[in-house]
Amino acid sequence: MDFVLQSQKLHSVVTDTYLPSFEAVLPEQGAYQVLIKYMNALKFGSYEGTAKVFTFGNDRMSVEALELPYLLQLRLFNDDKEILVQREDGRYRVRVIQDEKGDDIEAVDSYSPLLGDIKRKLQTRAYITYDPETGQAGYGHYRYVSVTPEREDTDGISE
């Protein structure tokens, strides 16, 4: 597996808010990959906004079937957007990162095995920020972009 970093310039909009209900968090349009962290498990699958349905393998489920009392974190993500939801004190903290065309921020994409699963790779995007006093660069925030299957080449080197 290659762990090549790819850099690009784009425009990124970040919003942070708290919402009292989980249903208010979910987008009504679009298709997303989803990674849910429960107190005792991880689930990877997809979400279809129009139908508000989650799919994990062959299981399709509604919001009501998500076992919300055990939810720690949920990430809905695609090439352009990530919605990060974390449960805090009975409310839901929501951070949305929306990427758009532009060149006002530098970002670095990296690829790694998904939670030790060598069959799939996780693409993350880190956004570079600069300290106004020292000019020191660092990652201001990051998001998930996609999970893709690993492809094996005939010479045994994967990409």
Short mmCIF file of N, CA, C and O in Angstrom, two decimals, residues 18-116:
data_model
loop_
_atom_site.label_atom_id
_atom_site.label_comp_id
_atom_site.label_asym_id
_atom_site.label_seq_id
_atom_site.Cartn_x
_atom_site.Cartn_y
_atom_site.Cartn_z
N TYR A 18 -24.14 22.92 17.95
CA TYR A 18 -24.74 21.88 18.78
C TYR A 18 -26.20 21.75 18.39
O TYR A 18 -26.88 22.76 18.19
N LEU A 19 -26.69 20.52 18.31
CA LEU A 19 -28.09 20.27 17.99
C LEU A 19 -28.68 19.35 19.05
O LEU A 19 -28.01 18.42 19.52
N PRO A 20 -29.96 19.55 19.42
CA PRO A 20 -30.56 18.73 20.47
C PRO A 20 -31.02 17.36 20.00
O PRO A 20 -31.14 16.44 20.80
N SER A 21 -31.27 17.20 18.68
CA SER A 21 -31.77 15.90 18.21
C SER A 21 -30.88 15.36 17.10
O SER A 21 -30.36 16.11 16.27
N PHE A 22 -30.75 14.04 17.08
CA PHE A 22 -29.91 13.39 16.08
C PHE A 22 -30.51 13.53 14.67
O PHE A 22 -29.79 13.71 13.71
N GLU A 23 -31.82 13.47 14.56
CA GLU A 23 -32.46 13.55 13.26
C GLU A 23 -32.16 14.88 12.56
O GLU A 23 -32.08 14.94 11.34
N ALA A 24 -31.98 15.95 13.32
CA ALA A 24 -31.68 17.27 12.75
C ALA A 24 -30.29 17.31 12.12
O ALA A 24 -30.01 18.17 11.29
N VAL A 25 -29.43 16.37 12.49
CA VAL A 25 -28.05 16.32 12.00
C VAL A 25 -27.98 15.78 10.57
O VAL A 25 -27.16 16.22 9.77
N LEU A 26 -28.84 14.84 10.25
CA LEU A 26 -28.72 14.08 9.02
C LEU A 26 -29.12 14.88 7.79
O LEU A 26 -30.19 15.50 7.77
N PRO A 27 -28.29 14.86 6.75
CA PRO A 27 -28.65 15.57 5.52
C PRO A 27 -29.82 14.88 4.80
O PRO A 27 -29.97 13.67 4.89
N GLU A 28 -30.61 15.67 4.11
CA GLU A 28 -31.76 15.12 3.39
C GLU A 28 -31.44 14.80 1.94
O GLU A 28 -32.26 14.22 1.24
N GLN A 29 -30.28 15.20 1.47
CA GLN A 29 -29.86 14.94 0.09
C GLN A 29 -28.45 14.37 0.10
O GLN A 29 -27.68 14.62 1.01
N GLY A 30 -28.11 13.62 -0.94
CA GLY A 30 -26.75 13.16 -1.13
C GLY A 30 -26.49 11.76 -0.62
O GLY A 30 -27.23 11.22 0.18
N ALA A 31 -25.41 11.20 -1.15
CA ALA A 31 -24.95 9.87 -0.76
C ALA A 31 -23.61 10.03 -0.03
O ALA A 31 -22.76 10.80 -0.45
N TYR A 32 -23.47 9.30 1.06
CA TYR A 32 -22.28 9.40 1.90
C TYR A 32 -21.81 8.02 2.31
O TYR A 32 -22.60 7.10 2.43
N GLN A 33 -20.52 7.92 2.57
CA GLN A 33 -20.00 6.78 3.30
C GLN A 33 -20.16 7.13 4.77
O GLN A 33 -20.19 8.31 5.13
N VAL A 34 -20.24 6.12 5.63
CA VAL A 34 -20.46 6.39 7.04
C VAL A 34 -19.57 5.48 7.89
O VAL A 34 -19.39 4.31 7.57
N LEU A 35 -19.01 6.06 8.94
CA LEU A 35 -18.26 5.30 9.93
C LEU A 35 -18.84 5.69 11.29
O LEU A 35 -18.86 6.87 11.65
N ILE A 36 -19.37 4.69 12.01
CA ILE A 36 -19.99 4.93 13.31
C ILE A 36 -19.15 4.25 14.39
O ILE A 36 -18.82 3.08 14.28
N LYS A 37 -18.83 5.01 15.43
CA LYS A 37 -18.14 4.47 16.60
C LYS A 37 -19.14 4.41 17.75
O LYS A 37 -19.67 5.43 18.17
N TYR A 38 -19.39 3.19 18.19
CA TYR A 38 -20.21 2.97 19.37
C TYR A 38 -19.29 2.70 20.55
O TYR A 38 -18.09 2.52 20.38
N MET A 39 -19.85 2.62 21.74
CA MET A 39 -19.06 2.28 22.92
C MET A 39 -18.41 0.92 22.79
O MET A 39 -17.33 0.69 23.31
N ASN A 40 -19.05 0.02 22.05
CA ASN A 40 -18.57 -1.36 21.97
C ASN A 40 -18.33 -1.87 20.55
O ASN A 40 -18.06 -3.04 20.37
N ALA A 41 -18.45 -1.03 19.53
CA ALA A 41 -18.32 -1.53 18.16
C ALA A 41 -18.06 -0.38 17.18
O ALA A 41 -18.30 0.78 17.49
N LEU A 42 -17.57 -0.76 16.00
CA LEU A 42 -17.42 0.15 14.87
C LEU A 42 -18.25 -0.40 13.72
O LEU A 42 -18.28 -1.61 13.51
N LYS A 43 -18.88 0.48 12.96
CA LYS A 43 -19.64 0.06 11.79
C LYS A 43 -19.26 0.95 10.62
O LYS A 43 -19.19 2.17 10.76
N PHE A 44 -19.03 0.31 9.47
CA PHE A 44 -18.74 1.05 8.24
C PHE A 44 -19.80 0.71 7.22
O PHE A 44 -20.18 -0.45 7.06
N GLY A 45 -20.30 1.72 6.52
CA GLY A 45 -21.32 1.48 5.51
C GLY A 45 -21.60 2.72 4.70
O GLY A 45 -20.70 3.50 4.41
N SER A 46 -22.89 2.92 4.36
CA SER A 46 -23.28 4.06 3.55
C SER A 46 -24.57 4.66 4.07
O SER A 46 -25.29 4.04 4.85
N TYR A 47 -24.85 5.87 3.61
CA TYR A 47 -26.06 6.59 3.99
C TYR A 47 -26.63 7.26 2.76
O TYR A 47 -25.90 7.90 2.00
N GLU A 48 -27.93 7.11 2.56
CA GLU A 48 -28.63 7.78 1.46
C GLU A 48 -29.55 8.82 2.06
O GLU A 48 -30.51 8.48 2.77
N GLY A 49 -29.27 10.09 1.78
CA GLY A 49 -29.99 11.19 2.40
C GLY A 49 -31.46 11.27 2.04
O GLY A 49 -32.29 11.57 2.89
N THR A 50 -31.80 11.03 0.78
CA THR A 50 -33.19 11.14 0.36
C THR A 50 -34.09 10.20 1.14
O THR A 50 -35.17 10.56 1.60
N ALA A 51 -33.62 8.96 1.34
CA ALA A 51 -34.41 7.95 2.06
C ALA A 51 -34.11 7.94 3.56
O ALA A 51 -34.83 7.30 4.32
N LYS A 52 -33.06 8.63 3.98
CA LYS A 52 -32.57 8.60 5.37
C LYS A 52 -32.40 7.15 5.84
O LYS A 52 -32.90 6.75 6.88
N VAL A 53 -31.65 6.39 5.04
CA VAL A 53 -31.42 4.97 5.31
C VAL A 53 -29.92 4.71 5.36
O VAL A 53 -29.17 5.17 4.51
N PHE A 54 -29.51 3.95 6.38
CA PHE A 54 -28.13 3.49 6.50
C PHE A 54 -28.04 2.07 6.00
O PHE A 54 -28.96 1.27 6.21
N THR A 55 -26.93 1.72 5.35
CA THR A 55 -26.69 0.36 4.89
C THR A 55 -25.34 -0.10 5.42
O THR A 55 -24.33 0.58 5.23
N PHE A 56 -25.34 -1.24 6.10
CA PHE A 56 -24.12 -1.86 6.61
C PHE A 56 -24.09 -3.28 6.08
O PHE A 56 -24.84 -4.13 6.55
N GLY A 57 -23.26 -3.54 5.06
CA GLY A 57 -23.28 -4.85 4.41
C GLY A 57 -24.63 -5.07 3.76
O GLY A 57 -25.07 -4.26 2.95
N ASN A 58 -25.32 -6.15 4.14
CA ASN A 58 -26.65 -6.43 3.59
C ASN A 58 -27.78 -5.86 4.44
O ASN A 58 -28.94 -6.03 4.11
N ASP A 59 -27.44 -5.22 5.57
CA ASP A 59 -28.45 -4.69 6.48
C ASP A 59 -28.77 -3.24 6.15
O ASP A 59 -27.88 -2.39 6.13
N ARG A 60 -30.05 -2.95 5.91
CA ARG A 60 -30.52 -1.58 5.74
C ARG A 60 -31.29 -1.20 7.00
O ARG A 60 -32.07 -2.00 7.50
N MET A 61 -31.02 -0.01 7.51
CA MET A 61 -31.70 0.38 8.74
C MET A 61 -32.03 1.86 8.75
O MET A 61 -31.34 2.66 8.13
N SER A 62 -33.08 2.17 9.49
CA SER A 62 -33.49 3.56 9.66
C SER A 62 -32.71 4.19 10.81
O SER A 62 -31.97 3.51 11.53
N VAL A 63 -32.90 5.46 11.00
CA VAL A 63 -32.26 6.18 12.10
C VAL A 63 -32.62 5.56 13.44
O VAL A 63 -31.77 5.43 14.33
N GLU A 64 -33.86 5.16 13.60
CA GLU A 64 -34.33 4.60 14.86
C GLU A 64 -33.59 3.33 15.27
O GLU A 64 -33.52 3.00 16.44
N ALA A 65 -33.01 2.61 14.31
CA ALA A 65 -32.32 1.35 14.60
C ALA A 65 -30.83 1.54 14.90
O ALA A 65 -30.11 0.56 15.07
N LEU A 66 -30.35 2.76 15.02
CA LEU A 66 -28.91 3.01 15.17
C LEU A 66 -28.34 2.84 16.57
O LEU A 66 -27.16 3.02 16.76
N GLU A 67 -29.14 2.52 17.55
CA GLU A 67 -28.64 2.35 18.92
C GLU A 67 -27.96 3.63 19.42
O GLU A 67 -26.82 3.64 19.86
N LEU A 68 -28.69 4.74 19.35
CA LEU A 68 -28.15 6.04 19.71
C LEU A 68 -27.63 6.15 21.14
O LEU A 68 -26.68 6.90 21.38
N PRO A 69 -28.18 5.42 22.13
CA PRO A 69 -27.60 5.54 23.48
C PRO A 69 -26.13 5.12 23.55
O PRO A 69 -25.41 5.54 24.46
N TYR A 70 -25.67 4.30 22.61
CA TYR A 70 -24.28 3.82 22.61
C TYR A 70 -23.38 4.58 21.64
O TYR A 70 -22.20 4.30 21.54
N LEU A 71 -23.94 5.55 20.92
CA LEU A 71 -23.20 6.29 19.90
C LEU A 71 -22.16 7.21 20.54
O LEU A 71 -22.47 7.97 21.45
N LEU A 72 -20.92 7.13 20.07
CA LEU A 72 -19.88 8.06 20.47
C LEU A 72 -19.61 9.07 19.37
O LEU A 72 -19.46 10.26 19.61
N GLN A 73 -19.50 8.55 18.12
CA GLN A 73 -19.14 9.41 17.00
C GLN A 73 -19.70 8.83 15.71
O GLN A 73 -19.73 7.62 15.53
N LEU A 74 -20.12 9.71 14.83
CA LEU A 74 -20.58 9.31 13.50
C LEU A 74 -19.95 10.26 12.49
O LEU A 74 -19.90 11.47 12.72
N ARG A 75 -19.43 9.70 11.42
CA ARG A 75 -18.87 10.50 10.33
C ARG A 75 -19.57 10.13 9.03
O ARG A 75 -19.54 8.97 8.62
N LEU A 76 -20.21 11.11 8.42
CA LEU A 76 -20.77 10.97 7.08
C LEU A 76 -19.83 11.73 6.16
O LEU A 76 -19.53 12.91 6.42
N PHE A 77 -19.37 11.11 5.08
CA PHE A 77 -18.37 11.79 4.26
C PHE A 77 -18.46 11.36 2.80
O PHE A 77 -18.90 10.27 2.47
N ASN A 78 -18.03 12.28 1.94
CA ASN A 78 -17.87 12.01 0.51
C ASN A 78 -16.75 12.91 0.00
O ASN A 78 -16.04 13.53 0.80
N ASP A 79 -16.58 13.01 -1.30
CA ASP A 79 -15.46 13.77 -1.85
C ASP A 79 -15.49 15.25 -1.47
O ASP A 79 -14.45 15.89 -1.39
N ASP A 80 -16.68 15.80 -1.25
CA ASP A 80 -16.80 17.24 -1.04
C ASP A 80 -17.11 17.67 0.39
O ASP A 80 -16.99 18.84 0.72
N LYS A 81 -17.53 16.73 1.25
CA LYS A 81 -18.07 17.15 2.53
C LYS A 81 -17.91 16.07 3.59
O LYS A 81 -17.96 14.88 3.28
N GLU A 82 -17.74 16.50 4.84
CA GLU A 82 -17.82 15.59 5.97
C GLU A 82 -18.70 16.21 7.04
O GLU A 82 -18.60 17.40 7.34
N ILE A 83 -19.57 15.37 7.62
CA ILE A 83 -20.37 15.77 8.77
C ILE A 83 -19.92 14.88 9.92
O ILE A 83 -20.09 13.67 9.88
N LEU A 84 -19.30 15.49 10.93
CA LEU A 84 -18.81 14.78 12.11
C LEU A 84 -19.78 15.06 13.25
O LEU A 84 -20.05 16.21 13.57
N VAL A 85 -20.30 14.00 13.85
CA VAL A 85 -21.26 14.12 14.95
C VAL A 85 -20.68 13.42 16.17
O VAL A 85 -20.27 12.25 16.08
N GLN A 86 -20.64 14.12 17.30
CA GLN A 86 -20.18 13.54 18.55
C GLN A 86 -21.22 13.84 19.62
O GLN A 86 -21.69 14.98 19.74
N ARG A 87 -21.55 12.83 20.39
CA ARG A 87 -22.52 13.02 21.47
C ARG A 87 -21.81 13.58 22.70
O ARG A 87 -20.81 13.03 23.15
N GLU A 88 -22.31 14.71 23.22
CA GLU A 88 -21.72 15.36 24.39
C GLU A 88 -22.84 15.84 25.30
O GLU A 88 -23.62 16.70 24.90
N ASP A 89 -22.92 15.32 26.49
CA ASP A 89 -23.88 15.78 27.50
C ASP A 89 -25.32 15.82 26.98
O ASP A 89 -26.04 16.80 27.18
N GLY A 90 -25.73 14.78 26.28
CA GLY A 90 -27.11 14.70 25.81
C GLY A 90 -27.41 15.52 24.57
O GLY A 90 -28.53 15.53 24.09
N ARG A 91 -26.41 16.21 24.04
CA ARG A 91 -26.58 16.98 22.80
C ARG A 91 -25.63 16.40 21.76
O ARG A 91 -24.78 15.58 22.07
N TYR A 92 -25.77 16.88 20.54
CA TYR A 92 -24.91 16.42 19.46
C TYR A 92 -24.08 17.59 18.94
O TYR A 92 -24.62 18.58 18.46
N ARG A 93 -22.77 17.45 19.07
CA ARG A 93 -21.85 18.45 18.51
C ARG A 93 -21.64 18.08 17.05
O ARG A 93 -21.29 16.94 16.74
N VAL A 94 -21.83 19.04 16.17
CA VAL A 94 -21.76 18.78 14.74
C VAL A 94 -20.72 19.71 14.11
O VAL A 94 -20.80 20.94 14.28
N ARG A 95 -19.76 19.13 13.42
CA ARG A 95 -18.80 19.91 12.64
C ARG A 95 -18.97 19.51 11.19
O ARG A 95 -18.92 18.32 10.86
N VAL A 96 -19.17 20.50 10.34
CA VAL A 96 -19.32 20.24 8.90
C VAL A 96 -18.15 20.91 8.19
O VAL A 96 -17.87 22.09 8.41
N ILE A 97 -17.46 20.15 7.35
CA ILE A 97 -16.41 20.70 6.49
C ILE A 97 -16.88 20.50 5.06
O ILE A 97 -17.12 19.38 4.61
N GLN A 98 -17.02 21.61 4.34
CA GLN A 98 -17.46 21.59 2.94
C GLN A 98 -16.33 22.13 2.09
O GLN A 98 -15.89 23.27 2.27
N ASP A 99 -15.83 21.33 1.15
CA ASP A 99 -14.78 21.76 0.24
C ASP A 99 -15.41 22.31 -1.03
O ASP A 99 -16.40 21.78 -1.53
N GLU A 100 -14.79 23.37 -1.53
CA GLU A 100 -15.26 24.02 -2.75
C GLU A 100 -14.05 24.38 -3.59
O GLU A 100 -12.92 24.36 -3.11
N LYS A 101 -14.29 24.74 -4.84
CA LYS A 101 -13.19 25.18 -5.70
C LYS A 101 -12.64 26.49 -5.17
O LYS A 101 -13.38 27.34 -4.71
N GLY A 102 -11.34 26.62 -5.21
CA GLY A 102 -10.68 27.82 -4.72
C GLY A 102 -9.23 27.53 -4.42
O GLY A 102 -8.74 26.42 -4.67
N ASP A 103 -8.54 28.52 -3.88
CA ASP A 103 -7.12 28.31 -3.59
C ASP A 103 -6.67 29.04 -2.33
O ASP A 103 -5.53 29.41 -2.20
N ASP A 104 -7.58 29.21 -1.36
CA ASP A 104 -7.20 29.96 -0.17
C ASP A 104 -6.70 29.11 0.99
O ASP A 104 -6.28 29.64 2.01
N ILE A 105 -6.71 27.78 0.86
CA ILE A 105 -6.16 26.92 1.92
C ILE A 105 -5.45 25.74 1.27
O ILE A 105 -5.86 25.25 0.22
N GLU A 106 -4.37 25.32 1.91
CA GLU A 106 -3.65 24.15 1.44
C GLU A 106 -4.16 22.92 2.19
O GLU A 106 -4.44 22.99 3.39
N ALA A 107 -4.28 21.83 1.47
CA ALA A 107 -4.73 20.58 2.08
C ALA A 107 -3.84 19.44 1.61
O ALA A 107 -3.30 19.48 0.51
N VAL A 108 -3.70 18.43 2.46
CA VAL A 108 -2.89 17.27 2.14
C VAL A 108 -3.75 16.03 2.31
O VAL A 108 -4.36 15.82 3.36
N ASP A 109 -3.84 15.22 1.26
CA ASP A 109 -4.57 13.95 1.32
C ASP A 109 -3.59 12.83 1.59
O ASP A 109 -2.50 12.79 1.02
N SER A 110 -3.98 11.93 2.48
CA SER A 110 -3.15 10.75 2.76
C SER A 110 -4.04 9.51 2.75
O SER A 110 -5.26 9.61 2.87
N TYR A 111 -3.40 8.36 2.62
CA TYR A 111 -4.11 7.09 2.50
C TYR A 111 -3.51 6.10 3.48
O TYR A 111 -2.29 5.99 3.59
N SER A 112 -4.37 5.38 4.18
CA SER A 112 -3.90 4.39 5.14
C SER A 112 -4.90 3.26 5.25
O SER A 112 -6.06 3.42 4.86
N PRO A 113 -4.49 2.11 5.81
CA PRO A 113 -5.45 1.01 5.99
C PRO A 113 -6.59 1.45 6.90
O PRO A 113 -6.37 2.19 7.86
N LEU A 114 -7.79 1.01 6.60
CA LEU A 114 -8.95 1.34 7.43
C LEU A 114 -8.92 0.46 8.67
O LEU A 114 -9.19 -0.73 8.60
N LEU A 115 -8.54 1.04 9.79
CA LEU A 115 -8.57 0.35 11.08
C LEU A 115 -7.92 -1.03 11.02
O LEU A 115 -8.48 -2.00 11.51
N GLY A 116 -6.77 -1.10 10.35
CA GLY A 116 -6.05 -2.35 10.26
C GLY A 116 -6.53 -3.29 9.16
O GLY A 116 -5.96 -4.35 8.96
#
